[in-house]
Amino acid sequence: MKDSFIINGGKPLKGEVTLSGAKNVALKTIIAALMFDSEVYLENIPRISDVADLIELVRSLGGSAEFIGKNKLKVDGRNLKVKEVDLFYGSKIRASFMFFAPLLFRFGECVVPNPGGCRLGARPIDRIINGMKSFGVVVEYNSETGYYKARLKSPPSGKYRFEKPSHTGTELLILIGLMTDSEVIIENAAAEPEIDDLIFFLTEAGAKIKKHGNTIIVNKSLPLVQKFPFKIISDRNELVTYATLAVATKGDVVIGEISESVISSFLEALKKTGAGIEKLDKNRFRFFYQQPIKPINVETEPHPGFMTDWQPSFAILLLTGQGASTIHERVFENRFSYVEELRKIGAQIDFLREEIKNPKEFYHFNWEENKEYLQAIRIHGGQSLHNGVMNIKDLRAGAALACAALLTHGETIVNGVSNLERGYEDFIEKIGKIGGDIKRI
Ligand code: EPU
């Protein structure tokens, strides 16, 4: 299988990039569509391998999902026949644990494996399982097989407060809540805009979901029937990848369509580096190099903070800066797989041991006593990078490594690009369009 890029970097990238639909909305709306009593049409669905794998999983359960246009997908969950998600899919797609909702809706019981996805630390789903239990769902875990068994004794009801918010957890609890005949309340819910888009999709089909600050209330919502096709929002993570790349290569790129509110913490951080940002119209931005990049310190946080998915791309920009910057990762453990790879092309990056007063509160993963964590890096900007060979280990790190290769002179090989293609549609074409020299080999 051709799983590498050969990249000839060193040129300023210039032109225009049109964003694809948001991966993390596409996956969730496809799963939610399986709970509709109608056909569901979704627009702006990216042709990425995570979506392709999810479509395969839907079909393996008897449901239907097919592209009827480049980015238009038709989904129908009324024929679901199988109530067990195969471990093969569970290990490939972390969001597969969201199948608890459509399978409990169709069959009243189901079997779902422990999730896979990117290797971003332990990534347990304890909060999510506790949430389902609070709503009255019976869930048992078999540690020998790695499968959860769930059963709906009665319609879900009750209240659950996330001790720390979870993005996909909030979405799953909303879907479970749709089956209530009274109400469910989710407190300290996550606030990512991708969740709002899922809520919008559901309420357009008749769901009764209300948001008051970080509390979400779901009332009796079924049956769900789609009246119009639903167009999902653009991918803000993709925007960050191309925007940082444009500035890092001393280029000038226009990117749309995106609404400012979903990238405001990115724009704030980028502005501090001295990068050029111009808002062209309501949904289009120009990102360009205008002066040497200033070093800055960044901490990742849930929305509305600086997003964890953005830090690998931001690290590439900071490598071109004039001095030392730091990135402190608070959301996931193990999100610096790109550091070792970047060192292979001459990047000077050290891990830092930060003294945090109350790490259990400060970090959003389940912080454990007596475990070694390396959650912060110092990037020494201004060193010249050379060509080499790098290996991609997870999705966002993958995009960052490909972008780093575009900064170097000479041929650089990046292996493991299937990780990147889990989440970036037409990466080669988009980079080519702004003048990057990249081929798949
Ligand atoms: N966590 C737990 N227990 C739980 C749930 C979460 O310990 O029951 C921990 C996680 O391990 C993590 C933290 O809490 O350390 C936050 O996790 P969260 O559940 O909020 O993240 P997620 O839903 O697994 C989604 C996106 C990520 C994105 C984060 C933050 C999807 C499929 N994934 O992950 O996207 O980084 O929210 O917004 O929606 C990506 O696209 O590459 C990606 C990793």
PDB file of C-alpha atoms in Angstrom, residues 245-368:
ATOM      1  CA  LEU A 245       1.305  26.442   7.234  1.00  0.00           C
ATOM      2  CA  ALA A 246       0.717  29.577   5.157  1.00  0.00           C
ATOM      3  CA  VAL A 247       2.437  31.805   7.718  1.00  0.00           C
ATOM      4  CA  ALA A 248       5.233  29.314   8.499  1.00  0.00           C
ATOM      5  CA  THR A 249       6.203  29.089   4.800  1.00  0.00           C
ATOM      6  CA  LYS A 250       6.142  32.929   4.563  1.00  0.00           C
ATOM      7  CA  GLY A 251       3.149  32.574   2.292  1.00  0.00           C
ATOM      8  CA  ASP A 252      -0.296  34.073   1.947  1.00  0.00           C
ATOM      9  CA  VAL A 253      -3.464  31.953   1.893  1.00  0.00           C
ATOM     10  CA  VAL A 254      -7.188  32.758   1.915  1.00  0.00           C
ATOM     11  CA  ILE A 255      -9.373  30.217   3.758  1.00  0.00           C
ATOM     12  CA  GLY A 256     -13.150  29.857   3.959  1.00  0.00           C
ATOM     13  CA  GLU A 257     -15.928  29.133   4.895  1.00  0.00           C
ATOM     14  CA  ILE A 258     -15.664  29.454   8.677  1.00  0.00           C
ATOM     15  CA  SER A 259     -17.395  31.522  11.294  1.00  0.00           C
ATOM     16  CA  GLU A 260     -15.093  33.582  13.494  1.00  0.00           C
ATOM     17  CA  SER A 261     -16.648  32.433  16.775  1.00  0.00           C
ATOM     18  CA  VAL A 262     -15.373  28.851  16.364  1.00  0.00           C
ATOM     19  CA  ILE A 263     -11.727  29.889  15.865  1.00  0.00           C
ATOM     20  CA  SER A 264     -11.480  32.960  18.099  1.00  0.00           C
ATOM     21  CA  SER A 265      -8.935  31.474  20.535  1.00  0.00           C
ATOM     22  CA  PHE A 266      -6.800  30.397  17.574  1.00  0.00           C
ATOM     23  CA  LEU A 267      -6.946  33.894  16.063  1.00  0.00           C
ATOM     24  CA  GLU A 268      -5.973  35.386  19.419  1.00  0.00           C
ATOM     25  CA  ALA A 269      -2.897  33.150  19.745  1.00  0.00           C
ATOM     26  CA  LEU A 270      -1.914  33.652  16.114  1.00  0.00           C
ATOM     27  CA  LYS A 271      -2.144  37.407  16.486  1.00  0.00           C
ATOM     28  CA  LYS A 272       0.329  37.261  19.385  1.00  0.00           C
ATOM     29  CA  THR A 273       2.890  35.619  17.078  1.00  0.00           C
ATOM     30  CA  GLY A 274       2.741  38.636  14.782  1.00  0.00           C
ATOM     31  CA  ALA A 275       1.217  36.672  11.887  1.00  0.00           C
ATOM     32  CA  GLY A 276      -0.929  38.602   9.430  1.00  0.00           C
ATOM     33  CA  ILE A 277      -4.674  38.008   9.708  1.00  0.00           C
ATOM     34  CA  GLU A 278      -7.291  39.755   7.629  1.00  0.00           C
ATOM     35  CA  LYS A 279     -11.023  39.084   7.713  1.00  0.00           C
ATOM     36  CA  LEU A 280     -12.119  39.374   4.091  1.00  0.00           C
ATOM     37  CA  ASP A 281     -15.831  38.887   4.573  1.00  0.00           C
ATOM     38  CA  LYS A 282     -18.150  37.128   7.016  1.00  0.00           C
ATOM     39  CA  ASN A 283     -16.706  33.668   6.450  1.00  0.00           C
ATOM     40  CA  ARG A 284     -13.300  34.124   4.797  1.00  0.00           C
ATOM     41  CA  PHE A 285      -9.923  34.935   6.297  1.00  0.00           C
ATOM     42  CA  ARG A 286      -6.520  35.717   4.848  1.00  0.00           C
ATOM     43  CA  PHE A 287      -3.459  34.433   6.731  1.00  0.00           C
ATOM     44  CA  PHE A 288      -0.049  35.759   5.723  1.00  0.00           C
ATOM     45  CA  TYR A 289       3.525  36.300   6.822  1.00  0.00           C
ATOM     46  CA  GLN A 290       4.302  39.909   7.655  1.00  0.00           C
ATOM     47  CA  GLN A 291       7.191  39.889  10.161  1.00  0.00           C
ATOM     48  CA  PRO A 292       9.414  37.414  12.068  1.00  0.00           C
ATOM     49  CA  ILE A 293       7.276  35.142  14.268  1.00  0.00           C
ATOM     50  CA  LYS A 294       7.353  36.003  17.972  1.00  0.00           C
ATOM     51  CA  PRO A 295       7.606  33.144  20.481  1.00  0.00           C
ATOM     52  CA  ILE A 296       4.514  32.604  22.620  1.00  0.00           C
ATOM     53  CA  ASN A 297       3.248  30.214  25.289  1.00  0.00           C
ATOM     54  CA  VAL A 298       0.113  28.186  24.659  1.00  0.00           C
ATOM     55  CA  GLU A 299      -2.057  25.990  26.914  1.00  0.00           C
ATOM     56  CA  THR A 300      -4.686  23.709  25.423  1.00  0.00           C
ATOM     57  CA  GLU A 301      -8.181  23.696  26.889  1.00  0.00           C
ATOM     58  CA  PRO A 302     -11.729  22.667  26.032  1.00  0.00           C
ATOM     59  CA  HIS A 303     -13.815  25.208  24.112  1.00  0.00           C
ATOM     60  CA  PRO A 304     -13.663  28.214  24.175  1.00  0.00           C
ATOM     61  CA  GLY A 305      -9.959  27.760  24.959  1.00  0.00           C
ATOM     62  CA  PHE A 306      -7.123  26.941  22.571  1.00  0.00           C
ATOM     63  CA  MET A 307      -8.020  23.505  21.238  1.00  0.00           C
ATOM     64  CA  THR A 308      -5.827  20.443  21.727  1.00  0.00           C
ATOM     65  CA  ASP A 309      -6.160  19.531  18.023  1.00  0.00           C
ATOM     66  CA  TRP A 310      -4.454  22.773  17.061  1.00  0.00           C
ATOM     67  CA  GLN A 311      -1.226  22.440  19.025  1.00  0.00           C
ATOM     68  CA  PRO A 312       0.697  20.153  16.622  1.00  0.00           C
ATOM     69  CA  SER A 313       0.153  22.600  13.726  1.00  0.00           C
ATOM     70  CA  PHE A 314       0.919  25.552  15.972  1.00  0.00           C
ATOM     71  CA  ALA A 315       4.175  23.897  17.024  1.00  0.00           C
ATOM     72  CA  ILE A 316       5.310  23.976  13.377  1.00  0.00           C
ATOM     73  CA  LEU A 317       4.685  27.709  13.196  1.00  0.00           C
ATOM     74  CA  LEU A 318       6.522  28.264  16.499  1.00  0.00           C
ATOM     75  CA  LEU A 319       9.526  26.365  15.106  1.00  0.00           C
ATOM     76  CA  THR A 320       9.952  29.272  12.701  1.00  0.00           C
ATOM     77  CA  GLY A 321       9.772  31.793  15.589  1.00  0.00           C
ATOM     78  CA  GLN A 322      12.570  33.929  16.998  1.00  0.00           C
ATOM     79  CA  GLY A 323      13.133  32.316  20.419  1.00  0.00           C
ATOM     80  CA  ALA A 324      11.648  29.758  22.806  1.00  0.00           C
ATOM     81  CA  SER A 325       7.917  29.033  22.979  1.00  0.00           C
ATOM     82  CA  THR A 326       6.064  26.537  25.147  1.00  0.00           C
ATOM     83  CA  ILE A 327       3.013  24.363  24.585  1.00  0.00           C
ATOM     84  CA  HIS A 328       1.266  22.826  27.586  1.00  0.00           C
ATOM     85  CA  GLU A 329      -1.211  20.058  26.751  1.00  0.00           C
ATOM     86  CA  ARG A 330      -4.008  19.863  29.325  1.00  0.00           C
ATOM     87  CA  VAL A 331      -6.688  17.846  27.495  1.00  0.00           C
ATOM     88  CA  PHE A 332      -5.047  14.570  26.406  1.00  0.00           C
ATOM     89  CA  GLU A 333      -2.031  12.629  27.605  1.00  0.00           C
ATOM     90  CA  ASN A 334       0.370  11.600  24.896  1.00  0.00           C
ATOM     91  CA  ARG A 335      -0.281  14.229  22.273  1.00  0.00           C
ATOM     92  CA  PHE A 336       3.348  14.958  21.451  1.00  0.00           C
ATOM     93  CA  SER A 337       4.107  11.980  19.212  1.00  0.00           C
ATOM     94  CA  TYR A 338       5.349  14.432  16.590  1.00  0.00           C
ATOM     95  CA  VAL A 339       8.233  15.746  18.753  1.00  0.00           C
ATOM     96  CA  GLU A 340      10.558  12.780  18.249  1.00  0.00           C
ATOM     97  CA  GLU A 341       9.855  12.891  14.500  1.00  0.00           C
ATOM     98  CA  LEU A 342      10.524  16.621  14.189  1.00  0.00           C
ATOM     99  CA  ARG A 343      13.864  16.161  15.931  1.00  0.00           C
ATOM    100  CA  LYS A 344      14.839  13.941  12.982  1.00  0.00           C
ATOM    101  CA  ILE A 345      14.748  16.988  10.692  1.00  0.00           C
ATOM    102  CA  GLY A 346      16.650  19.243  13.076  1.00  0.00           C
ATOM    103  CA  ALA A 347      13.916  20.684  15.307  1.00  0.00           C
ATOM    104  CA  GLN A 348      15.061  21.564  18.824  1.00  0.00           C
ATOM    105  CA  ILE A 349      12.243  20.691  21.181  1.00  0.00           C
ATOM    106  CA  ASP A 350      12.567  19.638  24.857  1.00  0.00           C
ATOM    107  CA  PHE A 351      10.015  18.117  27.163  1.00  0.00           C
ATOM    108  CA  LEU A 352       9.383  20.110  30.319  1.00  0.00           C
ATOM    109  CA  ARG A 353       8.312  18.841  33.708  1.00  0.00           C
ATOM    110  CA  GLU A 354       5.839  21.445  34.895  1.00  0.00           C
ATOM    111  CA  GLU A 355       5.074  21.735  38.607  1.00  0.00           C
ATOM    112  CA  ILE A 356       1.290  21.999  38.819  1.00  0.00           C
ATOM    113  CA  LYS A 357      -0.335  22.678  42.203  1.00  0.00           C
ATOM    114  CA  ASN A 358      -3.520  20.720  41.588  1.00  0.00           C
ATOM    115  CA  PRO A 359      -2.920  18.438  38.600  1.00  0.00           C
ATOM    116  CA  LYS A 360      -6.173  16.498  39.117  1.00  0.00           C
ATOM    117  CA  GLU A 361      -8.102  19.661  38.436  1.00  0.00           C
ATOM    118  CA  PHE A 362      -5.713  21.215  35.958  1.00  0.00           C
ATOM    119  CA  TYR A 363      -5.640  18.313  33.502  1.00  0.00           C
ATOM    120  CA  HIS A 364      -8.772  17.147  31.724  1.00  0.00           C
ATOM    121  CA  PHE A 365      -7.735  13.494  31.492  1.00  0.00           C
ATOM    122  CA  ASN A 366      -7.892  11.285  34.593  1.00  0.00           C
ATOM    123  CA  TRP A 367      -4.588  12.284  36.200  1.00  0.00           C
ATOM    124  CA  GLU A 368      -3.008   9.530  38.285  1.00  0.00           C
TER     125      GLU A 368
END
